[in-house]
Tab-separated table of C-alpha atoms and ligand atoms in Angstrom:
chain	number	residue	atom	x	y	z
A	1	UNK	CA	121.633	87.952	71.886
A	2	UNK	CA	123.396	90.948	72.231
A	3	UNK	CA	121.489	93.574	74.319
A	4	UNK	CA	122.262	97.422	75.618
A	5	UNK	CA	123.825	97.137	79.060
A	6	UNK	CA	121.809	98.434	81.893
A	7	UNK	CA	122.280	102.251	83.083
A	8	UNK	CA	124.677	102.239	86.040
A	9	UNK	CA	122.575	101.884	89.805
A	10	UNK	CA	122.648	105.205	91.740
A	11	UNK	CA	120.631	103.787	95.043
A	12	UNK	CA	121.765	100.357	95.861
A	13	UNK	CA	120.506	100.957	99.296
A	14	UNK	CA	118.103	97.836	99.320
A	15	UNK	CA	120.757	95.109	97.848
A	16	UNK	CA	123.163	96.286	100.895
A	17	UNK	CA	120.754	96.350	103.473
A	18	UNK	CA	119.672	92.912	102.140
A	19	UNK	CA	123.483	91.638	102.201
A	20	UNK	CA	123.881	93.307	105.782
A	21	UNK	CA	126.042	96.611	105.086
A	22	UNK	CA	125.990	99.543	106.225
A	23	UNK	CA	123.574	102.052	104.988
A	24	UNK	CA	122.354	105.992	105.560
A	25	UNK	CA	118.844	105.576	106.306
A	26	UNK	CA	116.793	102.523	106.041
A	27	UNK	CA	115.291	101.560	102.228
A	28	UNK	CA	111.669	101.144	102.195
A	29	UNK	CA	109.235	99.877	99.618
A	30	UNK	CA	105.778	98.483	99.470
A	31	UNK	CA	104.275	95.139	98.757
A	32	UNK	CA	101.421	96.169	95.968
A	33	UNK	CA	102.926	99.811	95.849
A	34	UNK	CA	101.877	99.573	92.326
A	35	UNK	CA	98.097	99.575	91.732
A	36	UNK	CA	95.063	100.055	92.683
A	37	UNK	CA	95.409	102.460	94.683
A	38	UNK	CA	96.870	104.891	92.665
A	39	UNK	CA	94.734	106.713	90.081
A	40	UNK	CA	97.437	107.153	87.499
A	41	UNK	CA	97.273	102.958	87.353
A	42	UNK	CA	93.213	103.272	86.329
A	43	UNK	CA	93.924	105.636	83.872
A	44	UNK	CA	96.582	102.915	82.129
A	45	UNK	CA	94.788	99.858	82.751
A	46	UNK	CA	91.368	101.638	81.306
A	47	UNK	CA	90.184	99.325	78.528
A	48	UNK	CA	92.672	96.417	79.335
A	49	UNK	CA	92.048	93.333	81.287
A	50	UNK	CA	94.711	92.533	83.821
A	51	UNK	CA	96.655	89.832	82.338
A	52	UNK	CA	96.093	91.695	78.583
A	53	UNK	CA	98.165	94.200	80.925
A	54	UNK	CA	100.434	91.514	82.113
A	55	UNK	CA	101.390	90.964	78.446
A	56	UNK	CA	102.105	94.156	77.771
A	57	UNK	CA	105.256	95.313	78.477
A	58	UNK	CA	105.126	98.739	77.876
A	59	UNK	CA	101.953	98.876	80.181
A	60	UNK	CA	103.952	96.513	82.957
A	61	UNK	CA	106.761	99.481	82.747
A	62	UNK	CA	104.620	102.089	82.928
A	63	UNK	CA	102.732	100.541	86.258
A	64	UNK	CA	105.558	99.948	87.807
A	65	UNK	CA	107.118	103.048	87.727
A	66	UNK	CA	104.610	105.101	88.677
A	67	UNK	CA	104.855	104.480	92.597
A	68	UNK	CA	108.376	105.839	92.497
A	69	UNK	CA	107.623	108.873	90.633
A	70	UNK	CA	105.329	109.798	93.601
A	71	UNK	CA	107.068	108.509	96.157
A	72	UNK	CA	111.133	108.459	96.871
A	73	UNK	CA	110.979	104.563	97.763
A	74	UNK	CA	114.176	102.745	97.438
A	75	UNK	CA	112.824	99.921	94.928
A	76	UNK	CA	110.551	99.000	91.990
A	77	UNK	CA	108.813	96.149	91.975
A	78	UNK	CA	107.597	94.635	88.387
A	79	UNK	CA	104.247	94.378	87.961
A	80	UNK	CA	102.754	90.691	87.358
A	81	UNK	CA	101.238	88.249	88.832
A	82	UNK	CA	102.006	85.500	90.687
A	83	UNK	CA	99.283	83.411	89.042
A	84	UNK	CA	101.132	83.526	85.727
A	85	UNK	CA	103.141	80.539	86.594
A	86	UNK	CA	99.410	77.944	86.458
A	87	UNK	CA	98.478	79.834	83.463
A	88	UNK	CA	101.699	78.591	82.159
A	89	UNK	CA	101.036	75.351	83.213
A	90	UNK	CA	97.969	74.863	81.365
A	91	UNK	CA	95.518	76.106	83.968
A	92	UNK	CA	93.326	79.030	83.026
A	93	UNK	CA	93.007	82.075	85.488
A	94	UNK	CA	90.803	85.298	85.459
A	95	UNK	CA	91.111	88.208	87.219
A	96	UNK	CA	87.302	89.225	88.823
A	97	UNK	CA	87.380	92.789	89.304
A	98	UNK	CA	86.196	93.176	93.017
A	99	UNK	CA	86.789	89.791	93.637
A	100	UNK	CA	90.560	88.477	92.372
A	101	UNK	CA	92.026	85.361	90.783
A	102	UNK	CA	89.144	82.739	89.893
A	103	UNK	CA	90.592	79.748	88.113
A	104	UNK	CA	87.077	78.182	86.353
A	105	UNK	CA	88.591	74.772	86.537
A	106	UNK	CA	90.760	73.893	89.519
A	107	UNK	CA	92.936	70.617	90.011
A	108	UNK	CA	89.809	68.685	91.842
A	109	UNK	CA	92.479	65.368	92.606
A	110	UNK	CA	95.245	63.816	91.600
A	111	UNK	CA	93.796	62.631	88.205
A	112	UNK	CA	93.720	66.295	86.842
A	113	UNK	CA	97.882	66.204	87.327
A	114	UNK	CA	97.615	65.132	83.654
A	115	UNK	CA	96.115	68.275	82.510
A	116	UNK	CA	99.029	70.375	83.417
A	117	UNK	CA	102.198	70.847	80.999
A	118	UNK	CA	105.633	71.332	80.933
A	119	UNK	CA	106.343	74.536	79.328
A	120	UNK	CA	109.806	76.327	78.376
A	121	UNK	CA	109.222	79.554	80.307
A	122	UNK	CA	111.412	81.539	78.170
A	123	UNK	CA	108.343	80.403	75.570
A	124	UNK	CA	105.431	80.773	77.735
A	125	UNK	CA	106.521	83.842	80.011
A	126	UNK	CA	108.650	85.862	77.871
A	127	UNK	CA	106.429	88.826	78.336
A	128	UNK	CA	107.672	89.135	81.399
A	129	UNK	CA	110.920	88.940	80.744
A	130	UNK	CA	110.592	91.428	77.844
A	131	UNK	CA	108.931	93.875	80.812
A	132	UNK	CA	111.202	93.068	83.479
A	133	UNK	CA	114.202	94.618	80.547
A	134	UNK	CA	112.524	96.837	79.384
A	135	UNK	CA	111.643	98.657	82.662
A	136	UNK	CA	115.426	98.365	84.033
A	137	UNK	CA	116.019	100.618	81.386
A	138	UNK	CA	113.324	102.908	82.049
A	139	UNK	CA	114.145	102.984	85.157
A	140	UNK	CA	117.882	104.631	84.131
A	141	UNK	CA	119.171	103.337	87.339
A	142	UNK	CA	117.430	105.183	89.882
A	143	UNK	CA	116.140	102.034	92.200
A	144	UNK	CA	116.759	98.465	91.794
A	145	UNK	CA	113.993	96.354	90.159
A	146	UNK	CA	112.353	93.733	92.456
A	147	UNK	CA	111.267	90.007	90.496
A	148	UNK	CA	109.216	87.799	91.976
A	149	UNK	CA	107.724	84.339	92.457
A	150	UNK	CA	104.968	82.529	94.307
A	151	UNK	CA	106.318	79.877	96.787
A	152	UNK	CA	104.924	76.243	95.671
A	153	UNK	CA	102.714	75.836	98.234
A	154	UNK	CA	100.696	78.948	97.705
A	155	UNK	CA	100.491	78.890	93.821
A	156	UNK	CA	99.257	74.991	94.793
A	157	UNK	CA	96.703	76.243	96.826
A	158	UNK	CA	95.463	78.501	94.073
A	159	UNK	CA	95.192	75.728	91.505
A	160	UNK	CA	92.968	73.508	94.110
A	161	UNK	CA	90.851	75.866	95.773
A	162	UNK	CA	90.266	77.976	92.141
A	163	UNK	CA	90.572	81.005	94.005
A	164	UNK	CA	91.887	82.695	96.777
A	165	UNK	CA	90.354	81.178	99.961
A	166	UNK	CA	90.581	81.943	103.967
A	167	UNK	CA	91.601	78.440	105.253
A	168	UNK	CA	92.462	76.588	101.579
A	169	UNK	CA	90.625	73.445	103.235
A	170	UNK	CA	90.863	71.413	99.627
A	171	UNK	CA	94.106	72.288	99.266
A	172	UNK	CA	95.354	70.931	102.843
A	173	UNK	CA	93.136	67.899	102.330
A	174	UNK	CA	95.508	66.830	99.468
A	175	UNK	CA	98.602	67.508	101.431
A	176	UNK	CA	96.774	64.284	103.877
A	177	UNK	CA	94.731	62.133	101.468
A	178	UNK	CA	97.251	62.630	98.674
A	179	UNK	CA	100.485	62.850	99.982
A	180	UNK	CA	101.879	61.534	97.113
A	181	UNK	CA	100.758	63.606	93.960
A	182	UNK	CA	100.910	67.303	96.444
A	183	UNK	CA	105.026	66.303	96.508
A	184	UNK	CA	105.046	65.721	92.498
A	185	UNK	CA	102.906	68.846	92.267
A	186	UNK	CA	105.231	70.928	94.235
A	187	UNK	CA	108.264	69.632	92.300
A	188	UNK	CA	106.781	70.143	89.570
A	189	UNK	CA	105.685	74.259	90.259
A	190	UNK	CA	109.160	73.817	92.021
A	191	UNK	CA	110.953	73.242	88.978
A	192	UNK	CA	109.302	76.132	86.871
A	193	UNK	CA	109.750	78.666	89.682
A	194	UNK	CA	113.234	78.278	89.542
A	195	UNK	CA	113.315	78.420	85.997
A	196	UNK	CA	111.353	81.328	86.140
A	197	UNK	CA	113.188	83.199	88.508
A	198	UNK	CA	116.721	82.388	86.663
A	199	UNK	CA	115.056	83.794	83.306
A	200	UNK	CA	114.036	86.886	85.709
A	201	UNK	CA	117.864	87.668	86.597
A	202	UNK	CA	119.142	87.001	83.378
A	203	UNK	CA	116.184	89.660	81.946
A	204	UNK	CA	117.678	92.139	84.582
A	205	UNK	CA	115.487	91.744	88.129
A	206	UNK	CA	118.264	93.010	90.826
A	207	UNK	CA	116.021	91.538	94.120
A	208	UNK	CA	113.749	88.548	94.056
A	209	UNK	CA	111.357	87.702	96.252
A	210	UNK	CA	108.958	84.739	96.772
A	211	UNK	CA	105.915	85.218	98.433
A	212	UNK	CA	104.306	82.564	100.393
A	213	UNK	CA	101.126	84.254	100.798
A	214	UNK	CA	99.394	81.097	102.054
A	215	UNK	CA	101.900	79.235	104.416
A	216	UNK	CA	99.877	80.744	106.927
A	217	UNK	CA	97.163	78.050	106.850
A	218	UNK	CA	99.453	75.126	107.365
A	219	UNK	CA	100.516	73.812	110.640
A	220	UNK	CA	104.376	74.087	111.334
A	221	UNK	CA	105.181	70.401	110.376
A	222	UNK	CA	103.431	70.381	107.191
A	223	UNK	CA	104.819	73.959	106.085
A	224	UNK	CA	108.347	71.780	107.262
A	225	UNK	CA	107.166	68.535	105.044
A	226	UNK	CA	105.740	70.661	102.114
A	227	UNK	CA	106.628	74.115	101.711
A	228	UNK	CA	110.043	74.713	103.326
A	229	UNK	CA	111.600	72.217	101.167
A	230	UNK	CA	110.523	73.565	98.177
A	231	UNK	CA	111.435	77.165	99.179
A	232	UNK	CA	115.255	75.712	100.159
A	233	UNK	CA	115.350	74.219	96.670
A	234	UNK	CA	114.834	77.317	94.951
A	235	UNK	CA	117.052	79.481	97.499
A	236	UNK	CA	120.151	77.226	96.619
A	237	UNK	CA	119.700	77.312	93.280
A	238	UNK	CA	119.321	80.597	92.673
A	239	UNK	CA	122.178	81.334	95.195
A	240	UNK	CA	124.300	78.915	93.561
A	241	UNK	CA	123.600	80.498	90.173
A	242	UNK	CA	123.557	84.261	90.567
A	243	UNK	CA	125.113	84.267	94.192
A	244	UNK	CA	125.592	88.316	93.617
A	245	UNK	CA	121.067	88.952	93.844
A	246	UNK	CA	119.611	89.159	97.393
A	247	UNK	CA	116.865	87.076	97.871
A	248	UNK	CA	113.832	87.278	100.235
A	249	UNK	CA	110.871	84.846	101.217
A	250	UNK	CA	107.976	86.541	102.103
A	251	UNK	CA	105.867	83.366	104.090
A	252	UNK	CA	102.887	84.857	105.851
A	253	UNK	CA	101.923	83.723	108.687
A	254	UNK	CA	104.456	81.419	109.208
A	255	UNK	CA	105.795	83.232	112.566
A	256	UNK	CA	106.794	79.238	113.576
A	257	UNK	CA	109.195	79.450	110.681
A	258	UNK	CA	111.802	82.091	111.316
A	259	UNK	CA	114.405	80.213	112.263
A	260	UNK	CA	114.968	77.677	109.342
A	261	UNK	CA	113.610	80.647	107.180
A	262	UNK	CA	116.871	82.183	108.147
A	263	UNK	CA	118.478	79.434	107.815
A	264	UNK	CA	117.964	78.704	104.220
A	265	UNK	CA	120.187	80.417	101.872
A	266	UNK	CA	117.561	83.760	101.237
A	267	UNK	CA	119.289	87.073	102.423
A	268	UNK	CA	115.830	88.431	103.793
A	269	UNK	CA	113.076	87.113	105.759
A	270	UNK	CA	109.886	89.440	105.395
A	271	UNK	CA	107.133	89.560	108.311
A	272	UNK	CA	103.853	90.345	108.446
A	273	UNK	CA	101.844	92.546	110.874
A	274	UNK	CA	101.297	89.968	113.440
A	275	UNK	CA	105.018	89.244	114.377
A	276	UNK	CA	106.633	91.157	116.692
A	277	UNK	CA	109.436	92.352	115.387
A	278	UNK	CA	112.014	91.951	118.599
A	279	UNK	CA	110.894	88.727	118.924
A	280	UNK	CA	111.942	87.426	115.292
A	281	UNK	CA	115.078	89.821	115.673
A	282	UNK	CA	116.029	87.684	118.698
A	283	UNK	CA	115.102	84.435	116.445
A	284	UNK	CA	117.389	85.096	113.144
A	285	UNK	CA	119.871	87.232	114.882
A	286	UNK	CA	122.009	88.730	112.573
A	287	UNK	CA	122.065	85.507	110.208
A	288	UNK	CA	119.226	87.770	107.853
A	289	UNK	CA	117.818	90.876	107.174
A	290	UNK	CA	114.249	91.416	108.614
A	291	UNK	CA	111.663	93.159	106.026
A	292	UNK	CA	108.628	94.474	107.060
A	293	UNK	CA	105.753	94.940	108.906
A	294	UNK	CA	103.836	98.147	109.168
A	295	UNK	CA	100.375	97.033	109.695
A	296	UNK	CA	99.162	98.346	106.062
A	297	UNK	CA	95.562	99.728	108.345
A	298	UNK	CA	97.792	102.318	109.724
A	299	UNK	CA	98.005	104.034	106.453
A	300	UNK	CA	94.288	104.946	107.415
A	301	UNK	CA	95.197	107.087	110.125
A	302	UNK	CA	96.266	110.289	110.328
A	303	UNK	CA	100.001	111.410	109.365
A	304	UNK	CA	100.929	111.714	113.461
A	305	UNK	CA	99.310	107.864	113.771
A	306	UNK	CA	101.469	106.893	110.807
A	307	UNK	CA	104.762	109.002	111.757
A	308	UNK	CA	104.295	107.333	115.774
A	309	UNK	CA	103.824	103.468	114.298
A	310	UNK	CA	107.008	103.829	111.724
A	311	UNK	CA	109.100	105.352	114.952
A	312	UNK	CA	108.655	101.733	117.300
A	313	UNK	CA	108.596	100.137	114.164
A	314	UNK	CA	112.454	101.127	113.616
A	315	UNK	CA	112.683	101.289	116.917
A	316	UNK	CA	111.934	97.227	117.156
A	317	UNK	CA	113.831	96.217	113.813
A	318	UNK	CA	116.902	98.298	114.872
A	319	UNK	CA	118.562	100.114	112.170
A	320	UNK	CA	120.670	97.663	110.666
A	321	UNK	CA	119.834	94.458	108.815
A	322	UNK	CA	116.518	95.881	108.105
A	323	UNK	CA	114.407	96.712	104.962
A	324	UNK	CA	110.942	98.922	106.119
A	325	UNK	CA	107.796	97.708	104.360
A	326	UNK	CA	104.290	97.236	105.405
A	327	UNK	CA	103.620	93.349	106.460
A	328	UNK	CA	101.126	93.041	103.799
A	329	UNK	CA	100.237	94.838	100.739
A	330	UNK	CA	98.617	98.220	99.821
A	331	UNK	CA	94.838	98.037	99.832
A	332	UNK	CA	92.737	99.840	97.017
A	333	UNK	CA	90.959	102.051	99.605
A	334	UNK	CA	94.604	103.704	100.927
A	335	UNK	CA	95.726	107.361	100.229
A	336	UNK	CA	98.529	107.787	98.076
A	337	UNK	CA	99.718	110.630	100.099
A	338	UNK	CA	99.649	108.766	103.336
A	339	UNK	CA	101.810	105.748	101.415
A	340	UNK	CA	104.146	109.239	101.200
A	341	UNK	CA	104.163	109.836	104.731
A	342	UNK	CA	104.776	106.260	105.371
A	343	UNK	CA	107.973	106.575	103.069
A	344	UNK	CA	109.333	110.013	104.151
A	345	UNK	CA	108.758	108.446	107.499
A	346	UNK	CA	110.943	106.098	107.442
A	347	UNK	CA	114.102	108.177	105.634
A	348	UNK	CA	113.472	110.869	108.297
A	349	UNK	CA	113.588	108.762	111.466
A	350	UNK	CA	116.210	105.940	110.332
A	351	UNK	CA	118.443	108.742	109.175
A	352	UNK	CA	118.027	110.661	112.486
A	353	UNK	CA	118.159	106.874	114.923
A	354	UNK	CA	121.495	106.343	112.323
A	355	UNK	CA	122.994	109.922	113.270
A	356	UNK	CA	121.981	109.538	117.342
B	1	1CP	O1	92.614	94.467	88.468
B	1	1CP	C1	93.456	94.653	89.385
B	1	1CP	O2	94.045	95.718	89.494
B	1	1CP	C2	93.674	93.475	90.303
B	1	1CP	C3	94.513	93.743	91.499
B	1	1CP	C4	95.857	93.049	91.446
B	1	1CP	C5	97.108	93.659	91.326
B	1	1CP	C6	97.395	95.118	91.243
B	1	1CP	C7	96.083	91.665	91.464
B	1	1CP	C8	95.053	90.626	91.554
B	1	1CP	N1	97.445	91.408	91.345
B	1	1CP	C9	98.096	92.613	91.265
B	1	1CP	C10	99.550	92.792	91.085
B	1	1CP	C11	100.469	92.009	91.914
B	1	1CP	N2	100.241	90.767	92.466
B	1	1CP	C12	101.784	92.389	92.232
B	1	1CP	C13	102.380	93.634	91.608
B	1	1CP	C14	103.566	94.278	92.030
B	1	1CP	C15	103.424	95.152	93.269
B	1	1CP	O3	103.515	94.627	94.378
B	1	1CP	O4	103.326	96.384	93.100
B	1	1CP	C16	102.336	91.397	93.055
B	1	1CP	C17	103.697	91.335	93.716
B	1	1CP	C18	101.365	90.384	93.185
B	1	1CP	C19	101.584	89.126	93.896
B	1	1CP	C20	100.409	88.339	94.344
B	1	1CP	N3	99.252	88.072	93.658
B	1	1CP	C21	100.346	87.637	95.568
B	1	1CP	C22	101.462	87.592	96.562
B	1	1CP	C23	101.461	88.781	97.458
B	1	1CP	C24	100.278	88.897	98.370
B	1	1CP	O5	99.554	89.890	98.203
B	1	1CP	O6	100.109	88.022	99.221
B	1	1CP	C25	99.111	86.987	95.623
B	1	1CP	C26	98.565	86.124	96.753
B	1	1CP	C27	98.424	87.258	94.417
B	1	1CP	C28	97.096	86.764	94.006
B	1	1CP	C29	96.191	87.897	93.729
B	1	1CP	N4	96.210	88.600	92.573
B	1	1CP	C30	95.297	89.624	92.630
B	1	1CP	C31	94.682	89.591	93.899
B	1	1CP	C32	93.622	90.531	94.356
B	1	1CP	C33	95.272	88.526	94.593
B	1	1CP	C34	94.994	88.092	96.017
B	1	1CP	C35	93.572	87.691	96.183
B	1	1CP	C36	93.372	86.568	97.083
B	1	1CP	O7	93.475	85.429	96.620
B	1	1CP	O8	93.129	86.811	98.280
């Protein structure tokens, strides 16, 4: 299929700070920097549920270009879900306002494996594909445009638990009882994640990340057993593929992790808010980039709290090899205009560190 090319890219910063070059000031961005927090996102998503939205490709362009009108971050991020993936597997998931994912009728053992399906994803999730095009364009080259994934293990813990859940107990119990369907389960999400992701370059995503939202819960050898396998699988295969996109594995809580999480084939290894940065800095060395980790309850301070806590946060990172984010996402209670200070922050004092 033919197609218009893509408007030339006039701020790469975040694909060279992912590939370790040099760059002027640090690029920042925001897990969840599209959303709920934002008032211009109500107004669009105002008479449409949230996967009705998901469909919807000039909505998905819309959202996820409105945190970069406001703010001069140094990526987009396109706005989905990472739940889309069951739903495509034959699973159904709502979105509870207040509440989050609830999937009515969760995997409840090994049985239910039969209930899922094999879809082509260029079938089942060309909406986002459409979106993820459509918005490159829109976005005439002004930031690169982030695609995304949930890791295996997480989007597994969804379909068990039917929802999110603090210690995924079900989930874990199958990774022990059942040791045998949880590894044809993975392969299986496995095997559509990287088909997913492939169809996401090809559509025009610049960045991809996977987020392991849940490896948090596991202890370190069955994250090594179960999930880091599974990440690897898709890391090679996308590098091998499309070795020219960056690509970043976001595993919270996983702080046991860092060093064969920089040694897997992704370009970035994102922390959360409980890792201290020098620490993983002195794990990965200069194999990876480090991403993250602003504890996302600063943004609740005042501007002087916010402007202190980015300053040792680049002071920890260093200024190369590093991406600035928050270690978690936005949260629907935060101020747009202190995400801004959070943003100008970080240009301001990595420029001046850079200069020094
Ligand atoms: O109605 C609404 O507005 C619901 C809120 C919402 C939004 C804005 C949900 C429900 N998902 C999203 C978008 C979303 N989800 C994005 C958009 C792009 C951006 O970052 O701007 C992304 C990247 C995700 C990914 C996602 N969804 C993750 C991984 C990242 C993370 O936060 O750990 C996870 C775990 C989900 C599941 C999910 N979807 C929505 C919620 C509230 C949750 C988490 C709830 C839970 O189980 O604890």
């Amino acid at each position: 299929m033919a197609s218009k090319p893509f408007p030339v890219l006039e701020n790469d910063l975040l694909l060279r700070a992912a590939r370790g070059e040099e760059v002027p000031h640090t690029p920042v961005w925001m897990m969840r920097q599209a959303g709920r927090y934002l008032p211009e996102y109500h107004t669009v998503r105002e008479g449409h549920t949230f996967f009705e939205t998901c469909r919807s490709p000039d909505l998905v362009t819309e959202i996820t270009i409105q945190p970069t009108r406001r703010f001069p971050i140094d990526a987009a991020i396109i706005f989905s879900d990472i739940l889309v993936i069951p739903q495509a597997m034959g699973l159904e998931v709502q979105m509870v306002p207040g509440r989050g994912p609830v999937l009515p009728e969760p995997l409840a053992g090994p049985a239910d494996l039969k209930r899922l399906i094999k879809t082509d994803v260029s079938e089942s999730l060309h909406y986002v594909f459409e979106a993820i095009t459509q918005t490159r364009h829109a976005l005439d080259g002004r930031v690169p445009l982030i695609g995304f994934a949930g890791a295996p293990w997480t989007l597994m813990a969804y379909m068990i638990e039917g929802g999110g859940s603090k210690s995924c107990d079900k989930a874990r119990a199958w990774l022990f009882a059942e040791p045998g369907p949880s590894q044809k389960l993975l392969d299986d999400i496995t095997e559509m994640v990287i088909a997913y992701l492939s169809r996401q370059i090809e559509a025009g995503a610049q960045f991809i990340q996977i987020f392991d939202s849940w490896a948090g819960v596991l202890a370190p050898e069955q994250f090594a057993r179960y999930s880091l396998p599974t990440l690897r699988r898709i890391a090679a295969a996308l590098r091998s593929d499309y070795p020219e996109i960056p690509l970043a594995v976001f595993a919270r809580g996983a702080h046991y992790a860092l060093e064969d999480l920089a040694d897997s084939a992704f370009d970035v290894v994102s922390i959360d808010w409980t890792v201290d940065p020098v620490a993983a800095r002195r794990i990965v060395g200069d194999r990876v980039t480090l991403q993250g980790n602003l504890d996302p309850a600063t943004l609740f301070a005042s501007p002087d709290v916010i402007r202190r806590a980015v300053r040792s946060m680049i002071d920890a990172f260093g200024a190369n090899r590093y991406i600035a984010n928050l270690g978690h996402g936005m949260l629907p209670a935060h101020r747009p205009e202190h995400a801004g200070v959070f943003v100008d922050a970080v240009h301001e004092i990595s420029s001046t560190t850079k200069a020094a």
